[in-house]
Every structure is written in structure tokens, then in C-alpha cells.
Amino acid sequence: MRYFLEISYDGTAYHGWQIQNNALTVQEVLNEALSTILRQEVSTIGSGRTDKGVHALNQVVHFDVSAETKIGDLCHKLNSILPSDISANELARVQEEANARFAAVSRSYLYRIHQKKNPFLVNRSYLFHRPLNVEMMNESCEIIKRWMDFESLSKVHTDVNHFNCEIFDARWQEYNGELHFHVSANRFLRGMIRAMVGTMLLLGEGKINLDNFEAILEGRDRTKAGRSVPAHGLYLKDIIYPKDVYL
């Protein structure tokens, strides 16, 4: 039987989602907790990888168990043994072929920026002091919504067949003294959102204009784009699946 499990985590203490040698990851901790409770070896597959320090408001994973396994109140049991920075939120039975990674039709992320020192936002938002033209940054969002090839915002030497992504939504929002960047797409490239935000900050500071921004996208050269902003401001926010994957 296959299940989708929705989890949240603060990524500060972890070297990302995916299991690595000699480094603590969210996937490793979750696999161990599931295996302990269900008394069988359980291996999860996530909707996508998050890098070291990146958080998740909603990460979806799938895992398989034998037909006779008693699931019970699994989220409650998981939360009793998971560390305080990981929570199990919701469990759903899905089709046997449903894949948390490949069945997703949309992924959404949030990037948080604050511009005044705030000790309660350490490791949860990027402190950026300099003034920003948010209106201009939102104009760049209109450009990326009609763009397709994002090679210029991808980490180099990534194992992908193409750099095409369909952006469904992109916008900057001022919220309680913070700046929030919301972006949704059918897929994202490695490092893409943090490079996208870094390039938009150049625009907001007036270091480049909209024509320069578009030229960076056209150039397909990562070295011409802005720097990658810190991981701790980034959150995996939501994953959408077709309704027919659920039972």
C-alpha cells in the first residue's frame, strides 16, 4: 500500500532533504521514525530536494508498507518521536503508482526578506538592509511568467534534460514589515529560486534595469545573473497533485 505524507520542517539543523553520507538530513530522520513505528524498513521519496538550511511548510513524501500493516494514528505517533523541528501533518492513501516527485503538477515556494534587524527571524528570513524598488521587482515577475528557459538561473553541471520551466505565479508582497516572494511552477531547477531572487534584488537596488534582466535570461549564462541568496530565507510552501492520485 502506498501513502502520501505531508510534513513540515525547519531546515536549519539539516544538510537538506535527501540522504547523504556523513551528514544529517530530514529524509534520514523521517525514514528512521517511520521504520521504528511501523516495524519494517521504510524508505520515503520526496516531492523534491531542499538544500541545506532550506525550510518546508509543506513537503510531500510517499512510502510503501505491506498490506497487513496497521497504520493507526500515524501522524500522532510520528510526532511523538520526531525532533521538534520536524512535524508530520497529514496522511493519505494513494494509488499504487502515485509518485510524490513525478505526479506533482505544481510546486510553490516562498522567499522571505526583512530589512530591519530582528532576532526572531534569525535562520528564517534574509536580512537585507538596502532600499528596494518593489514595484520594479514585480515588473520582473511579469517577465518570468512568460519566460520558459531558465538556464541562466540554474546551478551549473546539473543532470537535467532541459532548462524549461512554466511559471504559473510570481509576485513580491509586502507583509508585516517583510518582503515575501511567492513563486509557483511545474518544476524548478537546482538553485533557481535563490538565483532568481538574487537577480531581482539587483533590479530592486537599481544596479540593473528590466532590459538587463531580460538579457540575463536570454543569455543562458549563470555568471551573468545575480548571486544566490542565503538558503534560510527559502521555504517549500505547497505541492499540488491531480485529485485522482488519492483514494
C-alpha atoms as an extended CHARMM CRD file, in Angstrom:
* protein
*
       247  EXT
         1         1  MET       CA              0.0000000000        0.0000000000        0.0000000000  PROA      1               0.0000000000
         2         2  ARG       CA              1.2380000000        3.4790000000       -0.8200000000  PROA      2               0.0000000000
         3         3  TYR       CA              0.7200000000        6.6320000000        1.2070000000  PROA      3               0.0000000000
         4         4  PHE       CA              1.4080000000       10.3330000000        0.8150000000  PROA      4               0.0000000000
         5         5  LEU       CA              2.6190000000       12.0230000000        3.9940000000  PROA      5               0.0000000000
         6         6  GLU       CA              2.7070000000       15.8050000000        4.3890000000  PROA      6               0.0000000000
         7         7  ILE       CA              5.4540000000       17.1030000000        6.6700000000  PROA      7               0.0000000000
         8         8  SER       CA              6.9250000000       20.4460000000        7.7400000000  PROA      8               0.0000000000
         9         9  TYR       CA             10.4510000000       21.1710000000        8.8970000000  PROA      9               0.0000000000
        10        10  ASP       CA             12.8850000000       23.8480000000        9.9170000000  PROA      10              0.0000000000
        11        11  GLY       CA             15.9230000000       23.0580000000        7.7950000000  PROA      11              0.0000000000
        12        12  THR       CA             18.4860000000       24.8690000000        9.9590000000  PROA      12              0.0000000000
        13        13  ALA       CA             19.9940000000       21.7380000000       11.5290000000  PROA      13              0.0000000000
        14        14  TYR       CA             19.9500000000       19.5910000000        8.3840000000  PROA      14              0.0000000000
        15        15  HSD       CA             22.0600000000       19.1890000000        5.2670000000  PROA      15              0.0000000000
        16        16  GLY       CA             18.9430000000       19.3130000000        3.1310000000  PROA      16              0.0000000000
        17        17  TRP       CA             16.2080000000       16.7830000000        2.4880000000  PROA      17              0.0000000000
        18        18  GLN       CA             17.9800000000       13.9550000000        0.6790000000  PROA      18              0.0000000000
        19        19  ILE       CA             20.0130000000       11.2770000000        2.4550000000  PROA      19              0.0000000000
        20        20  GLN       CA             23.7880000000       11.8670000000        2.2840000000  PROA      20              0.0000000000
        21        21  ASN       CA             26.8290000000       10.0980000000        3.6420000000  PROA      21              0.0000000000
        22        22  ASN       CA             28.1390000000       11.5340000000        6.9180000000  PROA      22              0.0000000000
        23        23  ALA       CA             25.5400000000       14.3270000000        7.1110000000  PROA      23              0.0000000000
        24        24  LEU       CA             22.2190000000       14.5710000000        8.9280000000  PROA      24              0.0000000000
        25        25  THR       CA             19.2280000000       15.0260000000        6.6170000000  PROA      25              0.0000000000
        26        26  VAL       CA             15.4560000000       15.2640000000        7.0260000000  PROA      26              0.0000000000
        27        27  GLN       CA             14.8640000000       12.1560000000        4.9190000000  PROA      27              0.0000000000
        28        28  GLU       CA             17.1530000000       10.0690000000        7.1240000000  PROA      28              0.0000000000
        29        29  VAL       CA             15.3870000000       11.1600000000       10.3170000000  PROA      29              0.0000000000
        30        30  LEU       CA             11.9350000000       10.5640000000        8.8250000000  PROA      30              0.0000000000
        31        31  ASN       CA             12.8410000000        7.1380000000        7.4410000000  PROA      31              0.0000000000
        32        32  GLU       CA             14.1290000000        6.0530000000       10.8390000000  PROA      32              0.0000000000
        33        33  ALA       CA             10.9850000000        7.2810000000       12.6160000000  PROA      33              0.0000000000
        34        34  LEU       CA              8.6460000000        5.5360000000       10.1520000000  PROA      34              0.0000000000
        35        35  SER       CA             10.6370000000        2.3030000000       10.3210000000  PROA      35              0.0000000000
        36        36  THR       CA             10.5400000000        2.3420000000       14.1130000000  PROA      36              0.0000000000
        37        37  ILE       CA              6.7890000000        2.8900000000       14.3450000000  PROA      37              0.0000000000
        38        38  LEU       CA              5.7630000000        0.5580000000       11.5090000000  PROA      38              0.0000000000
        39        39  ARG       CA              8.3140000000       -2.1220000000       12.4760000000  PROA      39              0.0000000000
        40        40  GLN       CA              9.5610000000       -2.5760000000        8.9430000000  PROA      40              0.0000000000
        41        41  GLU       CA             12.1170000000       -0.8170000000        6.7900000000  PROA      41              0.0000000000
        42        42  VAL       CA             10.5090000000        2.2380000000        5.2480000000  PROA      42              0.0000000000
        43        43  SER       CA             12.0910000000        4.4290000000        2.5700000000  PROA      43              0.0000000000
        44        44  THR       CA             10.4980000000        7.7210000000        1.5550000000  PROA      44              0.0000000000
        45        45  ILE       CA             10.5520000000        9.5910000000       -1.7570000000  PROA      45              0.0000000000
        46        46  GLY       CA             10.0790000000       13.3550000000       -1.5150000000  PROA      46              0.0000000000
        47        47  SER       CA              8.3380000000       15.7250000000       -3.9010000000  PROA      47              0.0000000000
        48        48  GLY       CA             11.6910000000       17.4190000000       -4.3870000000  PROA      48              0.0000000000
        49        49  ARG       CA             15.0210000000       18.1270000000       -2.7440000000  PROA      49              0.0000000000
        50        50  THR       CA             15.5590000000       21.0890000000       -0.4690000000  PROA      50              0.0000000000
        51        51  ASP       CA             19.1400000000       22.2550000000        0.0670000000  PROA      51              0.0000000000
        52        52  LYS       CA             20.9630000000       22.6830000000        3.3600000000  PROA      52              0.0000000000
        53        53  GLY       CA             19.1620000000       25.2560000000        5.5190000000  PROA      53              0.0000000000
        54        54  VAL       CA             16.0130000000       25.4550000000        3.3670000000  PROA      54              0.0000000000
        55        55  HSD       CA             12.7080000000       25.0080000000        5.1920000000  PROA      55              0.0000000000
        56        56  ALA       CA              9.4340000000       23.3380000000        4.2370000000  PROA      56              0.0000000000
        57        57  LEU       CA              5.9690000000       24.4810000000        5.2100000000  PROA      57              0.0000000000
        58        58  ASN       CA              4.6450000000       21.5190000000        3.2670000000  PROA      58              0.0000000000
        59        59  GLN       CA              6.8150000000       18.7470000000        1.8690000000  PROA      59              0.0000000000
        60        60  VAL       CA              5.0540000000       15.6620000000        0.4880000000  PROA      60              0.0000000000
        61        61  VAL       CA              6.6540000000       12.2200000000        0.5530000000  PROA      61              0.0000000000
        62        62  HSD       CA              5.4220000000        8.7910000000       -0.4550000000  PROA      62              0.0000000000
        63        63  PHE       CA              6.2450000000        5.4370000000        1.1020000000  PROA      63              0.0000000000
        64        64  ASP       CA              5.0730000000        1.8430000000        0.8000000000  PROA      64              0.0000000000
        65        65  VAL       CA              4.0630000000       -0.6140000000        3.5060000000  PROA      65              0.0000000000
        66        66  SER       CA              2.8080000000       -4.1840000000        3.4130000000  PROA      66              0.0000000000
        67        67  ALA       CA             -0.9380000000       -4.7050000000        3.0750000000  PROA      67              0.0000000000
        68        68  GLU       CA             -1.3350000000       -6.0420000000        6.6120000000  PROA      68              0.0000000000
        69        69  THR       CA              0.3760000000       -3.0350000000        8.2330000000  PROA      69              0.0000000000
        70        70  LYS       CA             -1.7450000000       -1.2050000000       10.7800000000  PROA      70              0.0000000000
        71        71  ILE       CA             -1.2530000000        2.4940000000       10.1630000000  PROA      71              0.0000000000
        72        72  GLY       CA             -3.4220000000        3.7640000000       13.0050000000  PROA      72              0.0000000000
        73        73  ASP       CA             -2.8840000000        7.3810000000       14.0660000000  PROA      73              0.0000000000
        74        74  LEU       CA              0.4680000000        7.5450000000       12.3000000000  PROA      74              0.0000000000
        75        75  CYS       CA              0.9500000000       11.3250000000       12.3940000000  PROA      75              0.0000000000
        76        76  HSD       CA              0.3870000000       11.4040000000       16.1510000000  PROA      76              0.0000000000
        77        77  LYS       CA              2.8410000000        8.5450000000       16.6650000000  PROA      77              0.0000000000
        78        78  LEU       CA              5.4280000000       10.1520000000       14.4100000000  PROA      78              0.0000000000
        79        79  ASN       CA              5.1890000000       13.4730000000       16.1880000000  PROA      79              0.0000000000
        80        80  SER       CA              5.8460000000       11.7350000000       19.4940000000  PROA      80              0.0000000000
        81        81  ILE       CA              9.3150000000       10.6190000000       18.3390000000  PROA      81              0.0000000000
        82        82  LEU       CA             10.3200000000       13.1080000000       15.6230000000  PROA      82              0.0000000000
        83        83  PRO       CA             12.5430000000       16.0060000000       16.7560000000  PROA      83              0.0000000000
        84        84  SER       CA             10.8610000000       19.3320000000       17.4370000000  PROA      84              0.0000000000
        85        85  ASP       CA             11.9630000000       20.7890000000       14.0810000000  PROA      85              0.0000000000
        86        86  ILE       CA             10.0490000000       18.1960000000       12.0060000000  PROA      86              0.0000000000
        87        87  SER       CA              6.2890000000       17.5870000000       12.1280000000  PROA      87              0.0000000000
        88        88  ALA       CA              4.0170000000       15.0490000000       10.4490000000  PROA      88              0.0000000000
        89        89  ASN       CA              0.8470000000       16.8430000000        9.3870000000  PROA      89              0.0000000000
        90        90  GLU       CA             -1.4100000000       14.6490000000        7.2550000000  PROA      90              0.0000000000
        91        91  LEU       CA             -1.5170000000       11.1400000000        5.8060000000  PROA      91              0.0000000000
        92        92  ALA       CA             -3.4360000000        9.9690000000        2.7310000000  PROA      92              0.0000000000
        93        93  ARG       CA             -3.7550000000        6.6420000000        0.9300000000  PROA      93              0.0000000000
        94        94  VAL       CA             -2.9270000000        6.9840000000       -2.7750000000  PROA      94              0.0000000000
        95        95  GLN       CA             -2.8320000000        4.9370000000       -5.9590000000  PROA      95              0.0000000000
        96        96  GLU       CA             -0.0670000000        2.3200000000       -6.0240000000  PROA      96              0.0000000000
        97        97  GLU       CA              1.7120000000        4.0710000000       -8.9070000000  PROA      97              0.0000000000
        98        98  ALA       CA              1.4080000000        7.5840000000       -7.4140000000  PROA      98              0.0000000000
        99        99  ASN       CA              4.8360000000        9.2020000000       -7.0760000000  PROA      99              0.0000000000
       100       100  ALA       CA              5.3590000000       12.2010000000       -4.8120000000  PROA      100             0.0000000000
       101       101  ARG       CA              8.0120000000       13.5850000000       -7.1370000000  PROA      101             0.0000000000
       102       102  PHE       CA              6.7470000000       12.8450000000      -10.6230000000  PROA      102             0.0000000000
       103       103  ALA       CA              2.9900000000       13.1550000000      -10.0610000000  PROA      103             0.0000000000
       104       104  ALA       CA              3.2000000000       16.7670000000       -8.8520000000  PROA      104             0.0000000000
       105       105  VAL       CA              1.6950000000       19.2840000000      -11.2710000000  PROA      105             0.0000000000
       106       106  SER       CA              2.7080000000       22.4050000000       -9.3460000000  PROA      106             0.0000000000
       107       107  ARG       CA              5.2150000000       23.3960000000       -6.6770000000  PROA      107             0.0000000000
       108       108  SER       CA              5.1680000000       26.6690000000       -4.7630000000  PROA      108             0.0000000000
       109       109  TYR       CA              7.9290000000       28.3870000000       -2.8030000000  PROA      109             0.0000000000
       110       110  LEU       CA              8.2140000000       31.4170000000       -0.5440000000  PROA      110             0.0000000000
       111       111  TYR       CA             11.3120000000       33.5620000000       -0.0370000000  PROA      111             0.0000000000
       112       112  ARG       CA             11.3310000000       35.8700000000        2.9890000000  PROA      112             0.0000000000
       113       113  ILE       CA             13.3100000000       39.1010000000        3.3660000000  PROA      113             0.0000000000
       114       114  HSD       CA             13.3310000000       41.5040000000        6.3050000000  PROA      114             0.0000000000
       115       115  GLN       CA             15.0760000000       44.8760000000        6.2470000000  PROA      115             0.0000000000
       116       116  LYS       CA             15.4110000000       45.6580000000        9.9490000000  PROA      116             0.0000000000
       117       117  LYS       CA             17.3200000000       43.5340000000       12.4270000000  PROA      117             0.0000000000
       118       118  ASN       CA             15.0070000000       41.0720000000       14.1540000000  PROA      118             0.0000000000
       119       119  PRO       CA             16.4010000000       38.3500000000       16.4360000000  PROA      119             0.0000000000
       120       120  PHE       CA             13.2430000000       36.2820000000       15.9860000000  PROA      120             0.0000000000
       121       121  LEU       CA             13.8790000000       35.9310000000       12.2460000000  PROA      121             0.0000000000
       122       122  VAL       CA             17.4200000000       34.5450000000       12.5050000000  PROA      122             0.0000000000
       123       123  ASN       CA             17.7300000000       31.4930000000       10.1910000000  PROA      123             0.0000000000
       124       124  ARG       CA             14.1640000000       32.0800000000        8.9860000000  PROA      124             0.0000000000
       125       125  SER       CA             14.4250000000       35.2010000000        6.8250000000  PROA      125             0.0000000000
       126       126  TYR       CA             17.1690000000       37.0480000000        4.9190000000  PROA      126             0.0000000000
       127       127  LEU       CA             18.2230000000       40.3710000000        6.4400000000  PROA      127             0.0000000000
       128       128  PHE       CA             18.7530000000       42.8010000000        3.5400000000  PROA      128             0.0000000000
       129       129  HSD       CA             19.2690000000       46.4240000000        4.6160000000  PROA      129             0.0000000000
       130       130  ARG       CA             19.3950000000       48.3250000000        1.3500000000  PROA      130             0.0000000000
       131       131  PRO       CA             16.2790000000       50.0650000000       -0.0530000000  PROA      131             0.0000000000
       132       132  LEU       CA             14.4210000000       48.2030000000       -2.8000000000  PROA      132             0.0000000000
       133       133  ASN       CA             12.0830000000       49.2130000000       -5.5980000000  PROA      133             0.0000000000
       134       134  VAL       CA              9.4190000000       46.5510000000       -5.0590000000  PROA      134             0.0000000000
       135       135  GLU       CA              7.3310000000       47.8180000000       -7.9640000000  PROA      135             0.0000000000
       136       136  MET       CA             10.2420000000       47.2210000000      -10.3540000000  PROA      136             0.0000000000
       137       137  MET       CA             10.8150000000       43.7590000000       -8.8740000000  PROA      137             0.0000000000
       138       138  ASN       CA              7.1800000000       42.9270000000       -9.5340000000  PROA      138             0.0000000000
       139       139  GLU       CA              7.5990000000       44.0470000000      -13.1360000000  PROA      139             0.0000000000
       140       140  SER       CA             10.3410000000       41.4360000000      -13.4910000000  PROA      140             0.0000000000
       141       141  CYS       CA              7.8280000000       38.8530000000      -12.2660000000  PROA      141             0.0000000000
       142       142  GLU       CA              5.7310000000       39.5520000000      -15.3540000000  PROA      142             0.0000000000
       143       143  ILE       CA              8.7830000000       38.7930000000      -17.4900000000  PROA      143             0.0000000000
       144       144  ILE       CA              9.4940000000       35.4180000000      -15.8710000000  PROA      144             0.0000000000
       145       145  LYS       CA              5.8200000000       34.3970000000      -16.1170000000  PROA      145             0.0000000000
       146       146  ARG       CA              6.0880000000       34.4910000000      -19.8950000000  PROA      146             0.0000000000
       147       147  TRP       CA              9.6130000000       33.0130000000      -19.9880000000  PROA      147             0.0000000000
       148       148  MET       CA             10.4690000000       29.3170000000      -20.4620000000  PROA      148             0.0000000000
       149       149  ASP       CA             14.2360000000       28.6220000000      -20.4940000000  PROA      149             0.0000000000
       150       150  PHE       CA             15.8900000000       29.3640000000      -17.1370000000  PROA      150             0.0000000000
       151       151  GLU       CA             19.3920000000       28.0450000000      -17.7650000000  PROA      151             0.0000000000
       152       152  SER       CA             20.8410000000       31.3850000000      -16.6150000000  PROA      152             0.0000000000
       153       153  LEU       CA             19.3380000000       30.8030000000      -13.1420000000  PROA      153             0.0000000000
       154       154  SER       CA             20.3170000000       27.1450000000      -12.7630000000  PROA      154             0.0000000000
       155       155  LYS       CA             23.3050000000       25.6930000000      -10.9660000000  PROA      155             0.0000000000
       156       156  VAL       CA             25.8820000000       24.5580000000      -13.4980000000  PROA      156             0.0000000000
       157       157  HSD       CA             26.6240000000       20.8960000000      -14.2100000000  PROA      157             0.0000000000
       158       158  THR       CA             23.1390000000       19.7370000000      -13.2090000000  PROA      158             0.0000000000
       159       159  ASP       CA             21.8400000000       16.4560000000      -14.5890000000  PROA      159             0.0000000000
       160       160  VAL       CA             18.7220000000       17.6770000000      -16.4230000000  PROA      160             0.0000000000
       161       161  ASN       CA             17.4840000000       17.1250000000      -19.9560000000  PROA      161             0.0000000000
       162       162  HSD       CA             16.3220000000       20.7140000000      -20.3910000000  PROA      162             0.0000000000
       163       163  PHE       CA             16.0100000000       24.0120000000      -18.5290000000  PROA      163             0.0000000000
       164       164  ASN       CA             12.3680000000       24.7410000000      -19.3510000000  PROA      164             0.0000000000
       165       165  CYS       CA             10.0080000000       25.6640000000      -16.5200000000  PROA      165             0.0000000000
       166       166  GLU       CA              6.4730000000       27.0080000000      -16.7140000000  PROA      166             0.0000000000
       167       167  ILE       CA              5.9510000000       29.7350000000      -14.1270000000  PROA      167             0.0000000000
       168       168  PHE       CA              2.3190000000       29.8800000000      -13.0010000000  PROA      168             0.0000000000
       169       169  ASP       CA              2.6260000000       32.6870000000      -10.4700000000  PROA      169             0.0000000000
       170       170  ALA       CA              5.3590000000       35.0940000000       -9.3260000000  PROA      170             0.0000000000
       171       171  ARG       CA              4.9290000000       38.1600000000       -7.1270000000  PROA      171             0.0000000000
       172       172  TRP       CA              6.5240000000       40.2310000000       -4.3850000000  PROA      172             0.0000000000
       173       173  GLN       CA              4.3320000000       41.1400000000       -1.4380000000  PROA      173             0.0000000000
       174       174  GLU       CA              4.9770000000       43.4850000000        1.4810000000  PROA      174             0.0000000000
       175       175  TYR       CA              3.8030000000       41.7360000000        4.6430000000  PROA      175             0.0000000000
       176       176  ASN       CA              4.1890000000       42.8550000000        8.2830000000  PROA      176             0.0000000000
       177       177  GLY       CA              7.4300000000       44.6800000000        7.5760000000  PROA      177             0.0000000000
       178       178  GLU       CA              8.8090000000       41.8340000000        5.4690000000  PROA      178             0.0000000000
       179       179  LEU       CA              9.1090000000       41.2420000000        1.7340000000  PROA      179             0.0000000000
       180       180  HSD       CA              7.7610000000       37.9060000000        0.5410000000  PROA      180             0.0000000000
       181       181  PHE       CA              8.4540000000       36.4490000000       -2.8810000000  PROA      181             0.0000000000
       182       182  HSD       CA              5.8750000000       33.8680000000       -3.9560000000  PROA      182             0.0000000000
       183       183  VAL       CA              6.5620000000       31.6730000000       -6.9720000000  PROA      183             0.0000000000
       184       184  SER       CA              4.8160000000       28.5990000000       -8.3950000000  PROA      184             0.0000000000
       185       185  ALA       CA              5.8050000000       26.4550000000      -11.3810000000  PROA      185             0.0000000000
       186       186  ASN       CA              5.5080000000       22.9860000000      -12.8330000000  PROA      186             0.0000000000
       187       187  ARG       CA              9.1810000000       22.3950000000      -11.9300000000  PROA      187             0.0000000000
       188       188  PHE       CA             12.2460000000       24.2470000000      -10.6630000000  PROA      188             0.0000000000
       189       189  LEU       CA             15.9250000000       23.8440000000      -11.4630000000  PROA      189             0.0000000000
       190       190  ARG       CA             18.5850000000       23.4380000000       -8.7830000000  PROA      190             0.0000000000
       191       191  GLY       CA             19.3560000000       26.7920000000       -7.2170000000  PROA      191             0.0000000000
       192       192  MET       CA             16.8500000000       28.5260000000       -9.4910000000  PROA      192             0.0000000000
       193       193  ILE       CA             14.7540000000       30.4090000000       -6.9380000000  PROA      193             0.0000000000
       194       194  ARG       CA             17.7040000000       31.6870000000       -4.9160000000  PROA      194             0.0000000000
       195       195  ALA       CA             19.3950000000       32.9090000000       -8.1330000000  PROA      195             0.0000000000
       196       196  MET       CA             16.1200000000       34.4330000000       -9.3030000000  PROA      196             0.0000000000
       197       197  VAL       CA             15.7210000000       36.3680000000       -6.0420000000  PROA      197             0.0000000000
       198       198  GLY       CA             19.3680000000       37.4760000000       -6.1500000000  PROA      198             0.0000000000
       199       199  THR       CA             18.9010000000       38.8300000000       -9.6620000000  PROA      199             0.0000000000
       200       200  MET       CA             15.6630000000       40.5920000000       -8.7400000000  PROA      200             0.0000000000
       201       201  LEU       CA             17.4420000000       42.2630000000       -5.8220000000  PROA      201             0.0000000000
       202       202  LEU       CA             19.9280000000       43.7560000000       -8.2930000000  PROA      202             0.0000000000
       203       203  LEU       CA             16.9370000000       45.1730000000      -10.1200000000  PROA      203             0.0000000000
       204       204  GLY       CA             15.3520000000       46.4580000000       -6.9020000000  PROA      204             0.0000000000
       205       205  GLU       CA             18.6040000000       48.2210000000       -5.9830000000  PROA      205             0.0000000000
       206       206  GLY       CA             18.8010000000       49.8810000000       -9.3980000000  PROA      206             0.0000000000
       207       207  LYS       CA             22.0010000000       48.0620000000      -10.3590000000  PROA      207             0.0000000000
       208       208  ILE       CA             20.3090000000       46.6500000000      -13.4750000000  PROA      208             0.0000000000
       209       209  ASN       CA             17.1560000000       47.5970000000      -15.3980000000  PROA      209             0.0000000000
       210       210  LEU       CA             14.3790000000       45.4910000000      -16.8990000000  PROA      210             0.0000000000
       211       211  ASP       CA             16.1550000000       45.2600000000      -20.2470000000  PROA      211             0.0000000000
       212       212  ASN       CA             19.2570000000       43.9630000000      -18.4470000000  PROA      212             0.0000000000
       213       213  PHE       CA             17.1100000000       41.4710000000      -16.5500000000  PROA      213             0.0000000000
       214       214  GLU       CA             15.6220000000       40.1190000000      -19.7580000000  PROA      214             0.0000000000
       215       215  ALA       CA             19.0690000000       39.9990000000      -21.3890000000  PROA      215             0.0000000000
       216       216  ILE       CA             20.3180000000       37.8550000000      -18.4830000000  PROA      216             0.0000000000
       217       217  LEU       CA             17.5360000000       35.3450000000      -19.1290000000  PROA      217             0.0000000000
       218       218  GLU       CA             18.2440000000       35.3790000000      -22.8620000000  PROA      218             0.0000000000
       219       219  GLY       CA             21.9880000000       34.8680000000      -22.2950000000  PROA      219             0.0000000000
       220       220  ARG       CA             21.6090000000       31.4660000000      -20.5680000000  PROA      220             0.0000000000
       221       221  ASP       CA             24.8100000000       32.2130000000      -18.6220000000  PROA      221             0.0000000000
       222       222  ARG       CA             24.6510000000       31.7370000000      -14.8310000000  PROA      222             0.0000000000
       223       223  THR       CA             27.6700000000       34.0000000000      -14.2910000000  PROA      223             0.0000000000
       224       224  LYS       CA             25.7100000000       36.9890000000      -15.6430000000  PROA      224             0.0000000000
       225       225  ALA       CA             22.8210000000       36.5940000000      -13.1710000000  PROA      225             0.0000000000
       226       226  GLY       CA             22.7400000000       37.7430000000       -9.5540000000  PROA      226             0.0000000000
       227       227  ARG       CA             24.2410000000       35.8630000000       -6.6420000000  PROA      227             0.0000000000
       228       228  SER       CA             22.4200000000       33.0640000000       -4.8930000000  PROA      228             0.0000000000
       229       229  VAL       CA             20.7080000000       34.4710000000       -1.8100000000  PROA      229             0.0000000000
       230       230  PRO       CA             21.0040000000       32.5920000000        1.5170000000  PROA      230             0.0000000000
       231       231  ALA       CA             19.1330000000       29.3170000000        1.9130000000  PROA      231             0.0000000000
       232       232  HSD       CA             17.4970000000       30.1910000000        5.2200000000  PROA      232             0.0000000000
       233       233  GLY       CA             15.0200000000       32.5830000000        3.5850000000  PROA      233             0.0000000000
       234       234  LEU       CA             13.5680000000       29.8820000000        1.3370000000  PROA      234             0.0000000000
       235       235  TYR       CA             10.5260000000       27.7300000000        2.1030000000  PROA      235             0.0000000000
       236       236  LEU       CA              8.9060000000       24.9330000000        0.1080000000  PROA      236             0.0000000000
       237       237  LYS       CA              5.3050000000       26.0410000000        0.5120000000  PROA      237             0.0000000000
       238       238  ASP       CA              2.9350000000       23.7400000000       -1.3450000000  PROA      238             0.0000000000
       239       239  ILE       CA              2.7170000000       20.8550000000       -3.8190000000  PROA      239             0.0000000000
       240       240  ILE       CA             -0.3600000000       20.1700000000       -5.9370000000  PROA      240             0.0000000000
       241       241  TYR       CA             -1.3310000000       16.7400000000       -7.3030000000  PROA      241             0.0000000000
       242       242  PRO       CA             -4.1490000000       15.5700000000       -9.5590000000  PROA      242             0.0000000000
       243       243  LYS       CA             -7.1510000000       14.5510000000       -7.4670000000  PROA      243             0.0000000000
       244       244  ASP       CA             -7.2230000000       11.0860000000       -8.9900000000  PROA      244             0.0000000000
       245       245  VAL       CA             -3.9690000000       10.0330000000       -7.2560000000  PROA      245             0.0000000000
       246       246  TYR       CA             -5.8490000000        9.9010000000       -3.9440000000  PROA      246             0.0000000000
       247       247  LEU       CA             -8.0570000000        7.0010000000       -2.8840000000  PROA      247             0.0000000000
